[in-house]
C-alpha cells in the first residue's frame, strides 16, 4: 500500500522534472550562453540537494517498478512481494550510498 | 408484508461500463507498455545519471560543450531520443492514470488530460527537434564555450 503511494508520488514528481529538463536542455538550440546560464543554476547547493532528492525518487521508482513487474509476471511474485520490498529498500540505500557522497562532493566542492 | 423478488426472475443488465464503452485492448497494451518501457528506462536513465552526474567531474562538467560532445555521436543521440520518447509516454500514461483516479468530475478530467496531452506533445516534438537540428558549432559564438572540435 505505502509502496503504491510512494510509486505514484515519485512518478508524478519525476514527470514534472522531465518536462522542465527537456525545456532547459532545449536551450542548446538557442545559444551556448543561454544554456550555460540556466544549467549553471543546477550547480548551486540548493539545487544540488534537489538533485539528490530527484535521484532518490528515480532510484526508488526504478527498483520498485522492477518489483511490480516481478509481482505481475513471476509465478512466485505475489508470495515474495513483501520480501522484495525490503530488497528494494536495501538496493535504494546501497545505490544512494554510492551516489550521494560523490554528488555532494561535486556540488559542495570537496575536490 | 413484503415479498422478496424471485431470484430466478430475469433482471435488467447491470449498469456501468460495458465492453462497448472501452476501446478494444488499448488499456492492456498500455499496461504492457508501462512494464516494457519501465525496464528499458531503468537502463537508459541509470546510464544517463552515471555519465552526467557521477563520472568525471559530475554535474560541474555539464555545459554546452559537454552536450555538444555527447550529441556528436549518434550513439548518445539515439540514447537520448529513446529516453525522451519512452520516458514521456511512460510518464504521460502514468499521470493520465492518476488523473483518472482522483479527478471525479468529467469536465475536470477532460481539462486535465487535455492539458497533459498538449504538454506531452509539445515536449516530445520539441525534444526530438532539438536532438536532430542541434548545431554543435553555432556561428558567432565565443570559441571557449564550444566543444574543442569546432576550431580544429
mmCIF file of C-alpha atoms in Angstrom:
data_model
loop_
_atom_site.group_PDB
_atom_site.id
_atom_site.type_symbol
_atom_site.label_atom_id
_atom_site.label_comp_id
_atom_site.label_asym_id
_atom_site.label_seq_id
_atom_site.Cartn_x
_atom_site.Cartn_y
_atom_site.Cartn_z
ATOM 1 C CA UNK A 1 0.000 0.000 0.000
ATOM 2 C CA UNK A 2 2.635 2.559 1.013
ATOM 3 C CA UNK A 3 4.910 1.450 -1.779
ATOM 4 C CA UNK A 4 1.995 2.058 -4.154
ATOM 5 C CA UNK A 5 1.520 5.603 -2.808
ATOM 6 C CA UNK A 6 5.269 6.274 -2.953
ATOM 7 C CA UNK A 7 5.397 4.931 -6.520
ATOM 8 C CA UNK A 8 2.699 7.425 -7.575
ATOM 9 C CA UNK A 9 4.239 10.394 -5.788
ATOM 10 C CA UNK A 10 7.755 9.732 -7.133
ATOM 11 C CA UNK A 11 6.437 9.064 -10.650
ATOM 12 C CA UNK A 12 4.400 12.282 -10.632
ATOM 13 C CA UNK A 13 7.365 14.328 -9.379
ATOM 14 C CA UNK A 14 9.800 12.790 -11.872
ATOM 15 C CA UNK A 15 7.405 13.532 -14.755
ATOM 16 C CA UNK A 16 7.272 17.231 -13.911
ATOM 17 C CA UNK A 17 11.038 17.398 -13.592
ATOM 18 C CA UNK A 18 11.245 15.722 -17.001
ATOM 19 C CA UNK A 19 9.088 18.433 -18.615
ATOM 20 C CA UNK A 20 11.371 21.132 -17.174
ATOM 21 C CA UNK A 21 14.515 19.175 -18.038
ATOM 22 C CA UNK A 22 13.600 18.859 -21.734
ATOM 23 C CA UNK A 23 12.869 22.610 -21.819
ATOM 24 C CA UNK A 24 16.189 23.562 -20.179
ATOM 25 C CA UNK A 25 18.136 21.214 -22.457
ATOM 26 C CA UNK A 26 16.346 22.768 -25.449
ATOM 27 C CA UNK A 27 18.232 25.989 -24.711
ATOM 28 C CA UNK A 28 21.246 24.447 -26.501
ATOM 29 C CA UNK A 29 19.266 25.335 -29.612
ATOM 30 C CA UNK A 30 19.034 28.999 -28.516
ATOM 31 C CA UNK A 31 22.685 29.735 -27.726
ATOM 32 C CA UNK A 32 25.612 28.317 -25.724
ATOM 33 C CA UNK A 33 25.311 31.291 -23.352
ATOM 34 C CA UNK A 34 21.609 30.705 -22.660
ATOM 35 C CA UNK A 35 22.189 27.023 -21.964
ATOM 36 C CA UNK A 36 25.206 27.596 -19.721
ATOM 37 C CA UNK A 37 23.369 30.278 -17.732
ATOM 38 C CA UNK A 38 20.414 28.052 -16.947
ATOM 39 C CA UNK A 39 22.383 24.860 -16.384
ATOM 40 C CA UNK A 40 24.602 26.909 -14.046
ATOM 41 C CA UNK A 41 21.666 27.260 -11.672
ATOM 42 C CA UNK A 42 21.627 23.451 -11.338
ATOM 43 C CA UNK A 43 25.076 23.661 -9.788
ATOM 44 C CA UNK A 44 24.220 25.755 -6.742
ATOM 45 C CA UNK A 45 23.963 23.902 -3.400
ATOM 46 C CA UNK A 46 20.182 24.167 -3.014
ATOM 47 C CA UNK A 47 19.609 22.694 -6.463
ATOM 48 C CA UNK A 48 22.300 20.122 -5.649
ATOM 49 C CA UNK A 49 20.211 18.891 -2.733
ATOM 50 C CA UNK A 50 17.157 18.911 -5.011
ATOM 51 C CA UNK A 51 19.041 16.686 -7.465
ATOM 52 C CA UNK A 52 19.880 14.297 -4.634
ATOM 53 C CA UNK A 53 16.127 14.113 -3.869
ATOM 54 C CA UNK A 54 15.357 13.632 -7.549
ATOM 55 C CA UNK A 55 17.850 10.773 -7.850
ATOM 56 C CA UNK A 56 16.400 9.198 -4.692
ATOM 57 C CA UNK A 57 12.913 9.378 -6.240
ATOM 58 C CA UNK A 58 14.180 7.886 -9.523
ATOM 59 C CA UNK A 59 16.094 5.072 -7.811
ATOM 60 C CA UNK A 60 13.089 4.109 -5.677
ATOM 61 C CA UNK A 61 10.695 4.290 -8.648
ATOM 62 C CA UNK A 62 13.090 2.189 -10.724
ATOM 63 C CA UNK A 63 13.635 -0.629 -8.222
ATOM 64 C CA UNK A 64 10.026 -0.659 -7.036
ATOM 65 C CA UNK A 65 8.926 -0.718 -10.693
ATOM 66 C CA UNK A 66 11.040 -3.826 -11.263
ATOM 67 C CA UNK A 67 9.410 -5.310 -8.143
ATOM 68 C CA UNK A 68 5.953 -4.610 -9.610
ATOM 69 C CA UNK A 69 6.992 -6.388 -12.808
ATOM 70 C CA UNK A 70 8.151 -9.415 -10.803
ATOM 71 C CA UNK A 71 4.880 -9.445 -8.830
ATOM 72 C CA UNK A 72 2.984 -9.377 -12.147
ATOM 73 C CA UNK A 73 4.997 -11.881 -14.156
ATOM 74 C CA UNK A 74 6.988 -14.128 -11.813
ATOM 75 C CA UNK A 75 4.925 -17.087 -10.611
ATOM 76 C CA UNK A 76 6.321 -16.671 -7.081
ATOM 77 C CA UNK A 77 5.919 -12.880 -7.292
ATOM 78 C CA UNK A 78 2.934 -12.323 -5.011
ATOM 79 C CA UNK A 79 4.375 -14.705 -2.453
ATOM 80 C CA UNK A 80 7.607 -12.753 -2.142
ATOM 81 C CA UNK A 81 6.258 -9.242 -2.723
ATOM 82 C CA UNK A 82 6.903 -8.208 0.875
ATOM 83 C CA UNK A 83 10.433 -9.561 0.932
ATOM 84 C CA UNK A 84 11.046 -7.856 -2.396
ATOM 85 C CA UNK A 85 10.000 -4.501 -0.904
ATOM 86 C CA UNK A 86 12.809 -4.891 1.642
ATOM 87 C CA UNK A 87 15.178 -5.819 -1.160
ATOM 88 C CA UNK A 88 14.063 -2.639 -2.971
ATOM 89 C CA UNK A 89 14.762 -0.574 0.154
ATOM 90 C CA UNK A 90 18.179 -2.193 0.518
ATOM 91 C CA UNK A 91 19.072 -1.513 -3.127
ATOM 92 C CA UNK A 92 17.934 2.111 -2.743
ATOM 93 C CA UNK A 93 20.168 2.545 0.309
ATOM 94 C CA UNK A 94 23.169 0.928 -1.404
ATOM 95 C CA UNK A 95 22.696 2.949 -4.608
ATOM 96 C CA UNK A 96 22.322 6.215 -2.713
ATOM 97 C CA UNK A 97 25.364 5.367 -0.568
ATOM 98 C CA UNK A 98 27.329 5.148 -3.811
ATOM 99 C CA UNK A 99 25.807 8.238 -5.393
ATOM 100 C CA UNK A 100 25.355 10.760 -2.570
ATOM 101 C CA UNK A 101 28.946 11.296 -1.332
ATOM 102 C CA UNK A 102 30.211 11.731 -4.868
ATOM 103 C CA UNK A 103 27.421 14.092 -5.948
ATOM 104 C CA UNK A 104 27.609 16.190 -2.764
ATOM 105 C CA UNK A 105 31.378 16.435 -3.233
ATOM 106 C CA UNK A 106 30.802 17.776 -6.748
ATOM 107 C CA UNK A 107 28.154 20.223 -5.553
ATOM 108 C CA UNK A 108 29.848 21.467 -2.400
ATOM 109 C CA UNK A 109 33.329 21.499 -3.913
ATOM 110 C CA UNK A 110 35.069 18.825 -1.867
ATOM 111 C CA UNK A 111 37.550 18.470 -4.713
ATOM 112 C CA UNK B 1 -45.759 -7.973 4.364
ATOM 113 C CA UNK B 2 -43.053 -7.605 1.759
ATOM 114 C CA UNK B 3 -42.091 -10.348 -0.557
ATOM 115 C CA UNK B 4 -38.599 -10.946 -1.764
ATOM 116 C CA UNK B 5 -38.007 -10.995 -5.503
ATOM 117 C CA UNK B 6 -37.900 -14.298 -7.290
ATOM 118 C CA UNK B 7 -34.153 -14.991 -7.572
ATOM 119 C CA UNK B 8 -34.626 -16.642 -10.936
ATOM 120 C CA UNK B 9 -36.566 -13.710 -12.415
ATOM 121 C CA UNK B 10 -34.896 -12.011 -15.388
ATOM 122 C CA UNK B 11 -33.139 -8.821 -14.336
ATOM 123 C CA UNK B 12 -32.136 -5.747 -16.285
ATOM 124 C CA UNK B 13 -28.475 -5.842 -17.080
ATOM 125 C CA UNK B 14 -26.144 -4.213 -14.612
ATOM 126 C CA UNK B 15 -25.438 -0.551 -15.262
ATOM 127 C CA UNK B 16 -21.887 0.651 -15.672
ATOM 128 C CA UNK B 17 -19.175 0.281 -18.231
ATOM 129 C CA UNK B 18 -19.662 -2.487 -20.720
ATOM 130 C CA UNK B 19 -17.446 -3.781 -23.437
ATOM 131 C CA UNK B 20 -18.908 -1.273 -25.854
ATOM 132 C CA UNK B 21 -17.604 1.739 -23.932
ATOM 133 C CA UNK B 22 -13.984 0.595 -23.874
ATOM 134 C CA UNK B 23 -11.603 0.822 -26.770
ATOM 135 C CA UNK B 24 -10.626 -2.696 -27.601
ATOM 136 C CA UNK B 25 -7.452 -3.762 -25.876
ATOM 137 C CA UNK B 26 -5.897 -0.297 -25.605
ATOM 138 C CA UNK B 27 -5.651 -0.392 -21.815
ATOM 139 C CA UNK B 28 -3.991 -3.802 -21.946
ATOM 140 C CA UNK B 29 -1.415 -2.528 -24.424
ATOM 141 C CA UNK B 30 -0.656 0.458 -22.152
ATOM 142 C CA UNK B 31 -0.318 -1.893 -19.175
ATOM 143 C CA UNK B 32 2.246 -3.937 -21.098
ATOM 144 C CA UNK B 33 3.958 -0.786 -22.365
ATOM 145 C CA UNK B 34 4.443 0.511 -18.805
ATOM 146 C CA UNK B 35 6.330 -2.641 -17.879
ATOM 147 C CA UNK B 36 8.403 -2.979 -21.045
ATOM 148 C CA UNK B 37 9.323 0.716 -21.182
ATOM 149 C CA UNK B 38 9.995 0.626 -17.430
ATOM 150 C CA UNK B 39 12.717 -1.992 -17.789
ATOM 151 C CA UNK B 40 14.342 -0.156 -20.703
ATOM 152 C CA UNK B 41 14.121 3.182 -18.870
ATOM 153 C CA UNK B 42 15.895 1.791 -15.807
ATOM 154 C CA UNK B 43 18.917 1.015 -18.008
ATOM 155 C CA UNK B 44 18.736 4.251 -20.037
ATOM 156 C CA UNK B 45 18.261 6.576 -17.047
ATOM 157 C CA UNK B 46 20.810 4.879 -14.785
ATOM 158 C CA UNK B 47 23.319 5.187 -17.638
ATOM 159 C CA UNK B 48 22.336 8.833 -18.165
ATOM 160 C CA UNK B 49 22.737 9.640 -14.464
ATOM 161 C CA UNK B 50 26.068 7.854 -14.248
ATOM 162 C CA UNK B 51 27.608 9.589 -17.256
ATOM 163 C CA UNK B 52 26.235 13.052 -16.384
ATOM 164 C CA UNK B 53 26.373 13.135 -12.578
ATOM 165 C CA UNK B 54 28.860 10.529 -11.350
ATOM 166 C CA UNK B 55 31.635 10.066 -13.928
ATOM 167 C CA UNK B 56 34.410 12.641 -14.201
ATOM 168 C CA UNK B 57 33.539 15.931 -12.560
ATOM 169 C CA UNK B 58 29.864 15.107 -12.352
ATOM 170 C CA UNK B 59 27.424 17.957 -12.689
ATOM 171 C CA UNK B 60 30.226 20.545 -12.769
ATOM 172 C CA UNK B 61 31.295 19.296 -16.190
ATOM 173 C CA UNK B 62 27.887 19.919 -17.765
ATOM 174 C CA UNK B 63 27.782 22.843 -20.151
ATOM 175 C CA UNK B 64 27.151 23.483 -23.840
ATOM 176 C CA UNK B 65 30.423 21.840 -24.808
ATOM 177 C CA UNK B 66 29.538 18.709 -22.804
ATOM 178 C CA UNK B 67 26.179 18.315 -24.557
ATOM 179 C CA UNK B 68 27.726 19.044 -27.949
ATOM 180 C CA UNK B 69 30.395 16.438 -27.308
ATOM 181 C CA UNK B 70 27.794 13.808 -26.475
ATOM 182 C CA UNK B 71 25.493 14.560 -29.397
ATOM 183 C CA UNK B 72 28.390 14.470 -31.821
ATOM 184 C CA UNK B 73 27.916 10.720 -31.576
ATOM 185 C CA UNK B 74 24.821 9.005 -32.970
ATOM 186 C CA UNK B 75 25.066 6.633 -30.002
ATOM 187 C CA UNK B 76 24.052 9.338 -27.496
ATOM 188 C CA UNK B 77 21.580 10.880 -29.946
ATOM 189 C CA UNK B 78 19.706 7.593 -30.179
ATOM 190 C CA UNK B 79 20.110 7.009 -26.418
ATOM 191 C CA UNK B 80 18.592 10.406 -25.582
ATOM 192 C CA UNK B 81 15.894 10.132 -28.247
ATOM 193 C CA UNK B 82 14.801 6.743 -26.930
ATOM 194 C CA UNK B 83 14.906 8.040 -23.355
ATOM 195 C CA UNK B 84 12.839 11.104 -24.318
ATOM 196 C CA UNK B 85 10.098 9.147 -26.074
ATOM 197 C CA UNK B 86 9.866 6.262 -23.622
ATOM 198 C CA UNK B 87 10.002 8.468 -20.525
ATOM 199 C CA UNK B 88 7.434 10.921 -21.893
ATOM 200 C CA UNK B 89 4.998 8.191 -22.930
ATOM 201 C CA UNK B 90 5.548 6.288 -19.664
ATOM 202 C CA UNK B 91 5.088 9.471 -17.620
ATOM 203 C CA UNK B 92 2.120 10.734 -19.610
ATOM 204 C CA UNK B 93 0.321 7.435 -19.212
ATOM 205 C CA UNK B 94 1.165 7.367 -15.511
ATOM 206 C CA UNK B 95 -0.181 10.861 -14.914
ATOM 207 C CA UNK B 96 -3.249 10.019 -17.021
ATOM 208 C CA UNK B 97 -3.924 7.126 -14.656
ATOM 209 C CA UNK B 98 -3.521 9.393 -11.627
ATOM 210 C CA UNK B 99 -5.888 11.999 -13.112
ATOM 211 C CA UNK B 100 -8.411 9.258 -13.846
ATOM 212 C CA UNK B 101 -8.257 8.078 -10.243
ATOM 213 C CA UNK B 102 -8.636 11.411 -8.490
ATOM 214 C CA UNK B 103 -10.487 13.788 -10.848
ATOM 215 C CA UNK B 104 -14.053 12.596 -10.487
ATOM 216 C CA UNK B 105 -15.871 15.234 -12.497
ATOM 217 C CA UNK B 106 -15.921 14.538 -16.244
ATOM 218 C CA UNK B 107 -15.172 18.170 -17.080
ATOM 219 C CA UNK B 108 -12.220 18.347 -14.672
ATOM 220 C CA UNK B 109 -10.804 15.142 -16.112
ATOM 221 C CA UNK B 110 -11.222 16.434 -19.664
ATOM 222 C CA UNK B 111 -9.421 19.701 -18.871
ATOM 223 C CA UNK B 112 -6.559 17.983 -17.025
ATOM 224 C CA UNK B 113 -5.977 15.231 -19.578
ATOM 225 C CA UNK B 114 -6.162 17.735 -22.450
ATOM 226 C CA UNK B 115 -3.531 19.910 -20.761
ATOM 227 C CA UNK B 116 -1.427 16.804 -20.125
ATOM 228 C CA UNK B 117 -1.583 15.613 -23.752
ATOM 229 C CA UNK B 118 -0.840 19.098 -25.065
ATOM 230 C CA UNK B 119 2.204 19.458 -22.793
ATOM 231 C CA UNK B 120 3.430 15.962 -23.729
ATOM 232 C CA UNK B 121 3.136 16.526 -27.476
ATOM 233 C CA UNK B 122 4.954 19.869 -27.212
ATOM 234 C CA UNK B 123 7.784 18.403 -25.137
ATOM 235 C CA UNK B 124 8.202 15.283 -27.304
ATOM 236 C CA UNK B 125 8.211 17.280 -30.562
ATOM 237 C CA UNK B 126 10.491 19.987 -29.149
ATOM 238 C CA UNK B 127 12.941 17.473 -27.673
ATOM 239 C CA UNK B 128 13.081 15.442 -30.884
ATOM 240 C CA UNK B 129 13.695 18.548 -32.997
ATOM 241 C CA UNK B 130 16.433 19.726 -30.626
ATOM 242 C CA UNK B 131 18.286 16.407 -30.826
ATOM 243 C CA UNK B 132 18.212 16.326 -34.634
ATOM 244 C CA UNK B 133 18.631 20.012 -35.528
ATOM 245 C CA UNK B 134 21.313 20.714 -32.924
ATOM 246 C CA UNK B 135 24.326 22.656 -34.181
ATOM 247 C CA UNK B 136 27.405 21.956 -32.006
ATOM 248 C CA UNK B 137 29.302 24.895 -33.539
ATOM 249 C CA UNK B 138 26.832 27.784 -33.886
ATOM 250 C CA UNK B 139 28.365 30.749 -35.769
ATOM 251 C CA UNK B 140 29.309 33.939 -33.869
ATOM 252 C CA UNK B 141 29.641 32.132 -30.539
ATOM 253 C CA UNK B 142 32.707 32.556 -28.313
ATOM 254 C CA UNK B 143 35.093 29.682 -29.022
ATOM 255 C CA UNK B 144 35.680 28.940 -25.333
ATOM 256 C CA UNK B 145 32.030 27.915 -24.940
ATOM 257 C CA UNK B 146 32.134 25.495 -27.838
ATOM 258 C CA UNK B 147 33.467 21.933 -27.984
ATOM 259 C CA UNK B 148 37.111 21.740 -28.997
ATOM 260 C CA UNK B 149 36.369 20.053 -32.344
ATOM 261 C CA UNK B 150 34.704 23.292 -33.614
ATOM 262 C CA UNK B 151 38.056 25.050 -34.007
ATOM 263 C CA UNK B 152 40.046 22.001 -35.038
#
